[in-house]
PDB file of C-alpha atoms in Angstrom:
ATOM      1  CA  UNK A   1     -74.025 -15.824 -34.124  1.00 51.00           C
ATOM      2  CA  UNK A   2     -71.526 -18.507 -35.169  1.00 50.00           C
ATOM      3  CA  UNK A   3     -70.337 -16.617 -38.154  1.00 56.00           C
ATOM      4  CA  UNK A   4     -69.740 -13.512 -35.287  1.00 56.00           C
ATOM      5  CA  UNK A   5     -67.710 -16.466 -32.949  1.00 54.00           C
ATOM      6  CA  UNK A   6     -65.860 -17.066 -36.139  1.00 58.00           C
ATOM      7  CA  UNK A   7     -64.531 -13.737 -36.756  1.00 62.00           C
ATOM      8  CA  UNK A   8     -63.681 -13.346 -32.972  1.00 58.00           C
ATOM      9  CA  UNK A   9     -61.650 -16.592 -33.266  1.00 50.00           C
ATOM     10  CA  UNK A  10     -59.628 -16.133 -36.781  1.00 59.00           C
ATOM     11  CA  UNK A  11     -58.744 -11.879 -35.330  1.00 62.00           C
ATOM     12  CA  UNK A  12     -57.266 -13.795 -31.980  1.00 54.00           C
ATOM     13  CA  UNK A  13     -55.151 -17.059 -34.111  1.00 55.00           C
ATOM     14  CA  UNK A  14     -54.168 -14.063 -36.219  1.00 60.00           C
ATOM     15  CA  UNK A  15     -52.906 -11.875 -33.487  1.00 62.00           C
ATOM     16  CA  UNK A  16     -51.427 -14.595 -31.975  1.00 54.00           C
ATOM     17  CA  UNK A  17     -49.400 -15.677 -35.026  1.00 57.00           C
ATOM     18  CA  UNK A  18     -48.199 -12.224 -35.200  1.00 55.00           C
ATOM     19  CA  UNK A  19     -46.790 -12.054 -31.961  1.00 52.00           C
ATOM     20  CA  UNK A  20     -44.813 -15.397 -32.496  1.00 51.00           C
ATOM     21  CA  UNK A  21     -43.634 -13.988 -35.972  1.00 53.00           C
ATOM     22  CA  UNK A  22     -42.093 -11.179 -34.327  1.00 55.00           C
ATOM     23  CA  UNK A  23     -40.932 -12.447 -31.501  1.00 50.00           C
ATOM     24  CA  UNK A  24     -38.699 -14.578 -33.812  1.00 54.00           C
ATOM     25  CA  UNK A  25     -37.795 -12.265 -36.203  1.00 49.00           C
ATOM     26  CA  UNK A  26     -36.545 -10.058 -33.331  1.00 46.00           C
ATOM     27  CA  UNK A  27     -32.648 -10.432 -32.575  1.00 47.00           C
ATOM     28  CA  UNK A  28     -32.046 -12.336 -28.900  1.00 43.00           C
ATOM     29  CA  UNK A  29     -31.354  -9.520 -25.882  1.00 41.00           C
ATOM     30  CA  UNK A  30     -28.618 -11.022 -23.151  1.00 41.00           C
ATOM     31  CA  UNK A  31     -28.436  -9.243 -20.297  1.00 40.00           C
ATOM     32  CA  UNK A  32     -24.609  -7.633 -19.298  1.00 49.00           C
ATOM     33  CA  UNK A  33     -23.255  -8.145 -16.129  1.00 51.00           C
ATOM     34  CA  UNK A  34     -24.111  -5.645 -13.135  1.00 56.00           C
ATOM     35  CA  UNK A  35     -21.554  -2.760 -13.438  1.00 65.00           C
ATOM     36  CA  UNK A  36     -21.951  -2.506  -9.653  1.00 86.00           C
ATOM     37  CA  UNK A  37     -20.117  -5.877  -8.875  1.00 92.00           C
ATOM     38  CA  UNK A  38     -16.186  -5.948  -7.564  1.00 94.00           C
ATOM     39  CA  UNK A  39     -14.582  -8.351 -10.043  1.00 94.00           C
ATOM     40  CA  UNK A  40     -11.062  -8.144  -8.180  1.00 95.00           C
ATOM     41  CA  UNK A  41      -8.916  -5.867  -6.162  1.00 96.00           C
ATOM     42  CA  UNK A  42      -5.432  -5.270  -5.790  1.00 96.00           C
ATOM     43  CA  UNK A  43      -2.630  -3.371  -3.797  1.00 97.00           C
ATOM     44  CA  UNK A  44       0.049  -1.188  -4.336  1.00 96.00           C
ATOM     45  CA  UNK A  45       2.359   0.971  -2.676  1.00 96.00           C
ATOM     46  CA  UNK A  46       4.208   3.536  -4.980  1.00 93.00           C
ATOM     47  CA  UNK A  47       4.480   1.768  -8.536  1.00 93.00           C
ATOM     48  CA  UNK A  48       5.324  -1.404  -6.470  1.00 95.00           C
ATOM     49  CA  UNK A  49       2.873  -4.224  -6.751  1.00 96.00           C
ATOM     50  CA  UNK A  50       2.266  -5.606  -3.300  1.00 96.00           C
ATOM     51  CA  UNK A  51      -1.113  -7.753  -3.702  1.00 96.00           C
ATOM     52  CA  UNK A  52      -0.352 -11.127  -1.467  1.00 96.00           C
ATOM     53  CA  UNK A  53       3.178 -10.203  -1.155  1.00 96.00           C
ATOM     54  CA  UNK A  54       5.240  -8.696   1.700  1.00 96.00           C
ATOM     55  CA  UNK A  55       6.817  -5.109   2.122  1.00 97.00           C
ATOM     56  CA  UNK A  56       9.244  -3.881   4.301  1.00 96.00           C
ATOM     57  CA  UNK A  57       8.114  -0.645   6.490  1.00 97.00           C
ATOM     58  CA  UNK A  58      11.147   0.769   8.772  1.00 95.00           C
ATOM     59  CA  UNK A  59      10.085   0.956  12.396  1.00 96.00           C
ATOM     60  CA  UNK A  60       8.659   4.432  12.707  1.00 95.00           C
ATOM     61  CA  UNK A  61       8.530   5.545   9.270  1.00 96.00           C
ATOM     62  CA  UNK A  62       4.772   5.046   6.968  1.00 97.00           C
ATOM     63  CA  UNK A  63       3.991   3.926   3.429  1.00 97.00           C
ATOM     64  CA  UNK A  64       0.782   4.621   1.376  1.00 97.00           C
ATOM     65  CA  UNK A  65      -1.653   2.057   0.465  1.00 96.00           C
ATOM     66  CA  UNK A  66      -3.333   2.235  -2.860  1.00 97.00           C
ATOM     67  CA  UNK A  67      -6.605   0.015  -3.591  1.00 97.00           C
ATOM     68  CA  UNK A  68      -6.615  -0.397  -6.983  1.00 96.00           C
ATOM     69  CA  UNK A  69     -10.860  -2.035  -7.863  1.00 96.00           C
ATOM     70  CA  UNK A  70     -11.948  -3.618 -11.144  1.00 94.00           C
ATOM     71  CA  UNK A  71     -14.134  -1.776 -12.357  1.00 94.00           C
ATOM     72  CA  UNK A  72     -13.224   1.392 -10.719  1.00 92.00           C
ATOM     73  CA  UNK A  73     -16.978   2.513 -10.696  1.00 92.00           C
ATOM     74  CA  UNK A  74     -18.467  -0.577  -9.133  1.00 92.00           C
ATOM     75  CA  UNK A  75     -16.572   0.487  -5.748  1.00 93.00           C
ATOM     76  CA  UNK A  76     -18.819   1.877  -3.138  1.00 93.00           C
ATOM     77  CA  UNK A  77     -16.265   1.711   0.294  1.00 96.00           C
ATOM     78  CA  UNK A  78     -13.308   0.593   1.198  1.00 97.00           C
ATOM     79  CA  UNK A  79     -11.614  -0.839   4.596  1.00 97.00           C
ATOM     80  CA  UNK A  80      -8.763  -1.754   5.688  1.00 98.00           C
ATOM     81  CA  UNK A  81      -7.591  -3.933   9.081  1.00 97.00           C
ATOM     82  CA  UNK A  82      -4.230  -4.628  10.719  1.00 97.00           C
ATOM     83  CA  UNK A  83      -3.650  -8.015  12.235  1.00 97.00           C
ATOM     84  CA  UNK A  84      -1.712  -6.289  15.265  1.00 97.00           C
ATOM     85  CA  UNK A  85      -1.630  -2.989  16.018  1.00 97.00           C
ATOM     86  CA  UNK A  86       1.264  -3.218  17.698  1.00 97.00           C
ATOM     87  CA  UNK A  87       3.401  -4.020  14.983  1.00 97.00           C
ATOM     88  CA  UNK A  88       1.477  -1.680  12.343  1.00 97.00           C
ATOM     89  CA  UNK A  89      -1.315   0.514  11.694  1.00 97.00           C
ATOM     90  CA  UNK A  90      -3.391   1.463   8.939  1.00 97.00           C
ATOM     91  CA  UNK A  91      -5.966   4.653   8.564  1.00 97.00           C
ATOM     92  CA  UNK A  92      -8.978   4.865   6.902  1.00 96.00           C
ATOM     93  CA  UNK A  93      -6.903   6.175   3.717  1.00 96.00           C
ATOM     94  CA  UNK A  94      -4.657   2.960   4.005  1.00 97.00           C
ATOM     95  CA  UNK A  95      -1.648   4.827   5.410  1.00 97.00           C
ATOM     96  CA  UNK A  96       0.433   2.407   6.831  1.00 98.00           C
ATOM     97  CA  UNK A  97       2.912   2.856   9.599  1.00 98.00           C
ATOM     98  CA  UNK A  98       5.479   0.614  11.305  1.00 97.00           C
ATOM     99  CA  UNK A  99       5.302   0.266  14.850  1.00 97.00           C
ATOM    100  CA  UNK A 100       7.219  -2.316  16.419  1.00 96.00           C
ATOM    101  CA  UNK A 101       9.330  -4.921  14.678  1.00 96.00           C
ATOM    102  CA  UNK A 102       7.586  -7.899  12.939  1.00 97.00           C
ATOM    103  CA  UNK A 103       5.226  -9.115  10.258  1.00 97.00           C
ATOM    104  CA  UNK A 104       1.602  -8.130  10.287  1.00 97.00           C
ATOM    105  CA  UNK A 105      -1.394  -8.984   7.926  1.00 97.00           C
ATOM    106  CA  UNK A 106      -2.768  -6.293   6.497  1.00 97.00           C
ATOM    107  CA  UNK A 107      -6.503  -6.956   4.922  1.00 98.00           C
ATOM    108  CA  UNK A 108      -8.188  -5.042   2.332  1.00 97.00           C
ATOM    109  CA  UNK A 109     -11.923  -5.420   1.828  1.00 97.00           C
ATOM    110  CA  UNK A 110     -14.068  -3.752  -0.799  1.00 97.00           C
ATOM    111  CA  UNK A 111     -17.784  -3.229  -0.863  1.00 95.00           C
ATOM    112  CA  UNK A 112     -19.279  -2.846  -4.397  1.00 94.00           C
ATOM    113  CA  UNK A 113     -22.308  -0.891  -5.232  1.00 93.00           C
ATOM    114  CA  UNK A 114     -24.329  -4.311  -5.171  1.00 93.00           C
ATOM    115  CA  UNK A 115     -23.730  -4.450  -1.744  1.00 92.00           C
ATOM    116  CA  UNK A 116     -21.325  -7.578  -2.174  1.00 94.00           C
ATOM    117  CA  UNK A 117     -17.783  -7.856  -1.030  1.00 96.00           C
ATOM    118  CA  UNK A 118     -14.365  -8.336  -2.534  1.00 96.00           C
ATOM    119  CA  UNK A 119     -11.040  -8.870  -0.259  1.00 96.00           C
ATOM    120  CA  UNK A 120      -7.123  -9.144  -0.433  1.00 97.00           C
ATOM    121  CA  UNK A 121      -4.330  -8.905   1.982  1.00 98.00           C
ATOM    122  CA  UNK A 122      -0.823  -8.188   2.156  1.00 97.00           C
ATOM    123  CA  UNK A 123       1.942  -8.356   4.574  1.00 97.00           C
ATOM    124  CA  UNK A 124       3.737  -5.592   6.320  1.00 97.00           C
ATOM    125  CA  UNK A 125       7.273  -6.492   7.756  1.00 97.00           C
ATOM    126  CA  UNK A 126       8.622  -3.492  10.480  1.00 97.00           C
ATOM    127  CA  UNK A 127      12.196  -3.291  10.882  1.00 95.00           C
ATOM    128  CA  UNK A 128      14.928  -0.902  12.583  1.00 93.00           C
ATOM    129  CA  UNK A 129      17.993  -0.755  10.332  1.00 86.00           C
ATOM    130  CA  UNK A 130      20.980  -1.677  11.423  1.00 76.00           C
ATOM    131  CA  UNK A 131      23.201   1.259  12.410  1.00 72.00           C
ATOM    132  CA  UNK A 132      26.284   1.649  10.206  1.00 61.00           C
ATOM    133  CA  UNK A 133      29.410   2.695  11.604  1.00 63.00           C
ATOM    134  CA  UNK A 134      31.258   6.250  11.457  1.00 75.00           C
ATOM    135  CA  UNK A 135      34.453   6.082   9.228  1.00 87.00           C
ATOM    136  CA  UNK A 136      37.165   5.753  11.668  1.00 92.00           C
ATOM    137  CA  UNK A 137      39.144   9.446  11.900  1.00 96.00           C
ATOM    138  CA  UNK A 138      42.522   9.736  13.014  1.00 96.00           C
ATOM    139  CA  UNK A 139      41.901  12.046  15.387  1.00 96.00           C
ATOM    140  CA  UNK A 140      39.525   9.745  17.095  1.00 96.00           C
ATOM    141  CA  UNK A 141      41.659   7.100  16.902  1.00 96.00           C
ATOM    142  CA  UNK A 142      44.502   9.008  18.907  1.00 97.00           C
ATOM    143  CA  UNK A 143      41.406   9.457  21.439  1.00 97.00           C
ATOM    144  CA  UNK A 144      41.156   6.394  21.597  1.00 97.00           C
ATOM    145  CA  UNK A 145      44.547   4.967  22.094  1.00 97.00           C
ATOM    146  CA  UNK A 146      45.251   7.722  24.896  1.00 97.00           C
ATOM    147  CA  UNK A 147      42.199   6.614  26.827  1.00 97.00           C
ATOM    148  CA  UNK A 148      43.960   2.784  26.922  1.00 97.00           C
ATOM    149  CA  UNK A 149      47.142   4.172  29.012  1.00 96.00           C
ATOM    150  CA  UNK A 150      44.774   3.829  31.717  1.00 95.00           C
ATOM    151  CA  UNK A 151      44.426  -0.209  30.863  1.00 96.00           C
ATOM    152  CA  UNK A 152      48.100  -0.484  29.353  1.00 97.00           C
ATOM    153  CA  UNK A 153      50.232   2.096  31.243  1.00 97.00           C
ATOM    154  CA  UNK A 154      53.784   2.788  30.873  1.00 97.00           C
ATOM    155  CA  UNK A 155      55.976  -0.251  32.480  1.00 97.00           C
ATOM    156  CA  UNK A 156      53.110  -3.069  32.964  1.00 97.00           C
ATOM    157  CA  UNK A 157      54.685  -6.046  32.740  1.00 97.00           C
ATOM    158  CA  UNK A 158      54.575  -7.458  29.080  1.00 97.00           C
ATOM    159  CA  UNK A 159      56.522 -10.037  27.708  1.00 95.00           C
ATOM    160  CA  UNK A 160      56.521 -13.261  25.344  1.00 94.00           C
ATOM    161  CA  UNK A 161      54.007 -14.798  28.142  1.00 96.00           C
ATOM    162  CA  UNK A 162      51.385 -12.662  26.757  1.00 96.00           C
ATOM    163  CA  UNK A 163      49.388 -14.369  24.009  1.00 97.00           C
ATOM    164  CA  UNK A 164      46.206 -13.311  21.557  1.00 97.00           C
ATOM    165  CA  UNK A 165      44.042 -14.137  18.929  1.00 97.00           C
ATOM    166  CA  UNK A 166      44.015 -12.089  16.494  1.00 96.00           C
ATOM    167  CA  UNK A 167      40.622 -13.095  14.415  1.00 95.00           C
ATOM    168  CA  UNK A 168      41.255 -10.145  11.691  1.00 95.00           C
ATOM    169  CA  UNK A 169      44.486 -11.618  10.674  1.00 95.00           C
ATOM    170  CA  UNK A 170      43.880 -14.942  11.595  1.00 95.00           C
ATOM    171  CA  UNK A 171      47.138 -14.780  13.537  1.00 94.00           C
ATOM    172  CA  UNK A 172      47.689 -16.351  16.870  1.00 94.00           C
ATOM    173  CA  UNK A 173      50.827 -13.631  18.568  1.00 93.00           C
ATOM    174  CA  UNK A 174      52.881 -13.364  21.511  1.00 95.00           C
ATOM    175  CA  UNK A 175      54.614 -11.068  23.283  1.00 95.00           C
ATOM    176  CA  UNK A 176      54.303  -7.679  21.287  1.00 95.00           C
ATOM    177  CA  UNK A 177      51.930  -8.620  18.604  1.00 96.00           C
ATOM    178  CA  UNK A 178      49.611  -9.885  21.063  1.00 97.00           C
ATOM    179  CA  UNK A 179      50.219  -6.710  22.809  1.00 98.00           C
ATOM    180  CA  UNK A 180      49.530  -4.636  19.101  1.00 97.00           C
ATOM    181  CA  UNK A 181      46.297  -6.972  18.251  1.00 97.00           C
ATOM    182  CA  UNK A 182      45.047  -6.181  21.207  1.00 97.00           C
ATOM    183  CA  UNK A 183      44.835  -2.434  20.887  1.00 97.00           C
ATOM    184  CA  UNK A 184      44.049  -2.343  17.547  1.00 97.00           C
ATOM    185  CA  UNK A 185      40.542  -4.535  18.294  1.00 97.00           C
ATOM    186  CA  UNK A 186      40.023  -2.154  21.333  1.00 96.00           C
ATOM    187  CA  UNK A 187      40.271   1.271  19.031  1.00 97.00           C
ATOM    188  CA  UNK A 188      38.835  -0.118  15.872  1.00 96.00           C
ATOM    189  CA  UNK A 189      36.368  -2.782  16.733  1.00 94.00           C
ATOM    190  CA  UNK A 190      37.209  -6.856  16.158  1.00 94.00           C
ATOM    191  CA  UNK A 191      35.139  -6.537  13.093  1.00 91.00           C
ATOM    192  CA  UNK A 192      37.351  -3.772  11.367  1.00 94.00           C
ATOM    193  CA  UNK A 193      39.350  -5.027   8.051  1.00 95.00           C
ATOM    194  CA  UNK A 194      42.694  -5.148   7.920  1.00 96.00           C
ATOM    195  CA  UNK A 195      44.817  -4.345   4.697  1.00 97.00           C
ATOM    196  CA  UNK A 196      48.552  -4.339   4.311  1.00 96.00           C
ATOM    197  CA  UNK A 197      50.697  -1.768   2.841  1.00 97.00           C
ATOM    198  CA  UNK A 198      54.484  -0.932   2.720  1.00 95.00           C
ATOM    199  CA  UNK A 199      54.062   3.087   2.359  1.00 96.00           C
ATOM    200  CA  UNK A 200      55.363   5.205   4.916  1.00 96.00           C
ATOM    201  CA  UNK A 201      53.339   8.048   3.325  1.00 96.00           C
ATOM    202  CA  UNK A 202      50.346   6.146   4.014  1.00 97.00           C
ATOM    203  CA  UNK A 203      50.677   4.831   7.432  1.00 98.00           C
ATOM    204  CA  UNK A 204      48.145   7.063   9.787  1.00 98.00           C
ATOM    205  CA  UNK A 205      47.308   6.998  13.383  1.00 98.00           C
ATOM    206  CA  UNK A 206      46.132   3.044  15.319  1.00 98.00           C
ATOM    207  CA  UNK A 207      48.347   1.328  12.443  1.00 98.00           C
ATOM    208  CA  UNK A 208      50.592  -1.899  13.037  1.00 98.00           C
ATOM    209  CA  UNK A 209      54.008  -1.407  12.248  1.00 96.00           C
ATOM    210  CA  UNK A 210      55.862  -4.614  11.667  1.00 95.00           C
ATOM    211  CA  UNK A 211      59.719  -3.666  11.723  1.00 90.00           C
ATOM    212  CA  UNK A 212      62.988  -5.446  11.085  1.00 79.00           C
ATOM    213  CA  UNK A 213      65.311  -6.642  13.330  1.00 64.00           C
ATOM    214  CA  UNK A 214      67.930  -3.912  13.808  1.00 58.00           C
ATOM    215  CA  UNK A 215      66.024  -1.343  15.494  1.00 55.00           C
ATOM    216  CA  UNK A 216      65.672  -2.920  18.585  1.00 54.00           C
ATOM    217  CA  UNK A 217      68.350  -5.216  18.829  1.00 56.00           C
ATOM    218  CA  UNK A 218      65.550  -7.964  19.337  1.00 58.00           C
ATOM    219  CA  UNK A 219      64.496  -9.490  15.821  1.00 70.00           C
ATOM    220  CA  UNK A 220      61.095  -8.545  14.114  1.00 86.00           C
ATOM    221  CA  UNK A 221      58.951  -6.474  16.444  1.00 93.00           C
ATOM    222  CA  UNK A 222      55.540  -5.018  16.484  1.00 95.00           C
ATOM    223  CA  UNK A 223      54.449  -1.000  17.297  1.00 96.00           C
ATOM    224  CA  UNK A 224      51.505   0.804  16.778  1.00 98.00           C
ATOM    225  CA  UNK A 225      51.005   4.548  15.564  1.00 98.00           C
ATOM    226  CA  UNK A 226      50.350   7.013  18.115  1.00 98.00           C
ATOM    227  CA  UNK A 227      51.187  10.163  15.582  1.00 97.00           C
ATOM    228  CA  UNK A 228      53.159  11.156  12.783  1.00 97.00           C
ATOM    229  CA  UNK A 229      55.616  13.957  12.090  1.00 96.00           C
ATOM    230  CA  UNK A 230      57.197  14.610   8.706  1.00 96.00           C
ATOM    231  CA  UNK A 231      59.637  11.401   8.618  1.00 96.00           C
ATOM    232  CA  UNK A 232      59.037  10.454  12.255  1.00 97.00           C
ATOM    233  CA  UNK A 233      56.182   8.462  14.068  1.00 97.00           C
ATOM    234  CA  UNK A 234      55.837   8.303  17.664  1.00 98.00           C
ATOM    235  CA  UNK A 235      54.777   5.341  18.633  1.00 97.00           C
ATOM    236  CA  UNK A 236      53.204   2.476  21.453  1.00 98.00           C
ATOM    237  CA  UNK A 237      54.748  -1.264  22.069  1.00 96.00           C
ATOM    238  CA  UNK A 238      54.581  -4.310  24.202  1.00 96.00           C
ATOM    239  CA  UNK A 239      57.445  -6.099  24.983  1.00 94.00           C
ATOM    240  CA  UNK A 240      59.970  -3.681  25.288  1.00 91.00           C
ATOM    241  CA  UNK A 241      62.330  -4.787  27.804  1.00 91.00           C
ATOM    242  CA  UNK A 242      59.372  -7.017  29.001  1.00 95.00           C
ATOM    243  CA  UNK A 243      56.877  -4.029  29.658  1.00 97.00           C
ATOM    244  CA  UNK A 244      54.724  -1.595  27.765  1.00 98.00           C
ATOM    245  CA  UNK A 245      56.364   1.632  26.413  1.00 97.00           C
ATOM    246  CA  UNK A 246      54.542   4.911  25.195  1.00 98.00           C
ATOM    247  CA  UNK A 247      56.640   7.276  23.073  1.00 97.00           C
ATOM    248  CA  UNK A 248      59.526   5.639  21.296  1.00 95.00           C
ATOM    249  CA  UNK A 249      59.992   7.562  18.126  1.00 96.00           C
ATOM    250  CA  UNK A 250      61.241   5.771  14.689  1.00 94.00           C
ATOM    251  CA  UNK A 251      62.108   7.510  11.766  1.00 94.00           C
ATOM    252  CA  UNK A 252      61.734   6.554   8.195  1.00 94.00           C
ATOM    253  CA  UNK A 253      65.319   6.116   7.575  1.00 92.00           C
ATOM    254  CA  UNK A 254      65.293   3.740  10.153  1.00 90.00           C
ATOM    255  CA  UNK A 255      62.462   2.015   8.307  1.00 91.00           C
ATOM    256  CA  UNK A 256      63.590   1.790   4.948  1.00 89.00           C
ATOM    257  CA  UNK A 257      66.970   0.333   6.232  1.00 86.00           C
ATOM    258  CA  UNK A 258      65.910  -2.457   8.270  1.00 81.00           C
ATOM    259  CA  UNK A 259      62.308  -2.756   6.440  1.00 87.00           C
ATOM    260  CA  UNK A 260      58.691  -2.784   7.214  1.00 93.00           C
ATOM    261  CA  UNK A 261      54.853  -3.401   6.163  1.00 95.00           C
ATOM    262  CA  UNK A 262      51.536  -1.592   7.482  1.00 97.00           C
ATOM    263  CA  UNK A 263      48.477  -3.110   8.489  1.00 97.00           C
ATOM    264  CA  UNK A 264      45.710  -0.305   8.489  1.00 97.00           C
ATOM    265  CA  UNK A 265      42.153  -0.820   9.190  1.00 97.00           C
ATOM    266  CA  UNK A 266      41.086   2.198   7.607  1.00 96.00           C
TER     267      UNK A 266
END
């Protein structure tokens, strides 16, 4: 019976010692991270990276948000949620569109297939671009010069009383450059350059004529371009005998005599 006990005992201690041999002899097994986890997440729209970072939408117009998930196969869903609705709105695909100007938060949060979450944001700024300004035409000019015979017609009284600031020349004038400064802000906007020249080929409709003193028999003296024809311009003053005048023409000869410069705003 005890040699029977004995044989029982050595076959487990042998079994036994196996099992440890092997078990170190065997190479150590580490177990890889679960490909269904969201290790980050970030944003783009277009090729433009836009992860934490703020992108301009016009008012009205839209712009495409792309998820971007590390690993790509760990992603299960994706949503996406505007901090006002009023300013922007995103879909379900992350289409964003600009709604009323301001800046809005935009988060981005990603469910992996481990049923754990992964977020970002962005920011969405809506604007409405400022409107740029038609090129100035000389027809429209002339429009607009006619239409101001209603404010300046012919004989209002106009003479070295008169004074203006002229803020695109940074000229202070009397008399008929305050009368000339005046028109020229009215048709061309107080904003408009001004640029000198001394071309008569050049000059166009709405520009300042400043002329010599032999012309009118009353020193230097200011006009402004109502049209010109070949060699002659027909033009607008103040301060001709004291009052406004439409239609005095002047003729290049005249010009080059007594000389002249341009100031255009084209």
């Amino acid at each position: 019976m005890m040699n029977k006990m004995n044989r029982i005992l050595k076959s487990l201690l042998f079994m036994l010692a196996f099992v440890v041999a092997m078990t170190m002899a065997s190479p150590a097994v580490v177990e890889a991270a679960s490909p269904r986890a969201v290790k980050s997440v970030s944003l783009k729209v277009g090729n433009t990276k836009v992860t934490k970072k703020t992108y301009n939408v016009k008012k009205g117009k839209t712009a495409v948000l792309k998820v971007v998930v590390s690993p790509a196969k760990a992603k299960k869903s994706v949503t996406f949620t505007s901090g006002s609705k009023k300013i922007a709105t995103v879909s379900k695909s992350g289409k964003i569109t600009g709604k009323k100007n301001g800046t809005v938060k935009i988060t981005v949060r990603v469910k992996g297939k481990n049923g754990k979450y992964k977020s970002t944001w962005m920011k969405v700024k809506v604007y409405t671009p400022a409107k740029t300004s038609k090129k100035m035409t000389q027809t429209e000019a002339k429009n607009r010069l006619m239409r101001l015979k209603k404010t300046y017609p012919e004989g209002k009284s106009w003479g070295d009383d008169k004074a203006y600031y002229w803020k695109a020349t940074n000229t202070y004038g009397l008399g008929c450059y305050a009368y000339i400064a005046q028109i020229s802000d009215k048709v061309f906007g107080k904003s408009a350059k001004v640029t000198r020249h001394r071309t008569f080929s050049k000059i166009k409709v709405g520009d300042h004529i400043r002329v010599g003193t032999k012309i009118f028999n009353q020193g230097y003296h200011s006009v402004i371009v109502l049209s010109k024809k070949g060699n002659t311009i027909t033009v607008t003053e103040g301060n001709f005998n004291s009052s406004v005048h439409w239609g005095r023409k002047i003729t290049l000869s005249e010009l080059s005599r007594e000389g002249f410069y341009v100031e255009t705003r084209y």
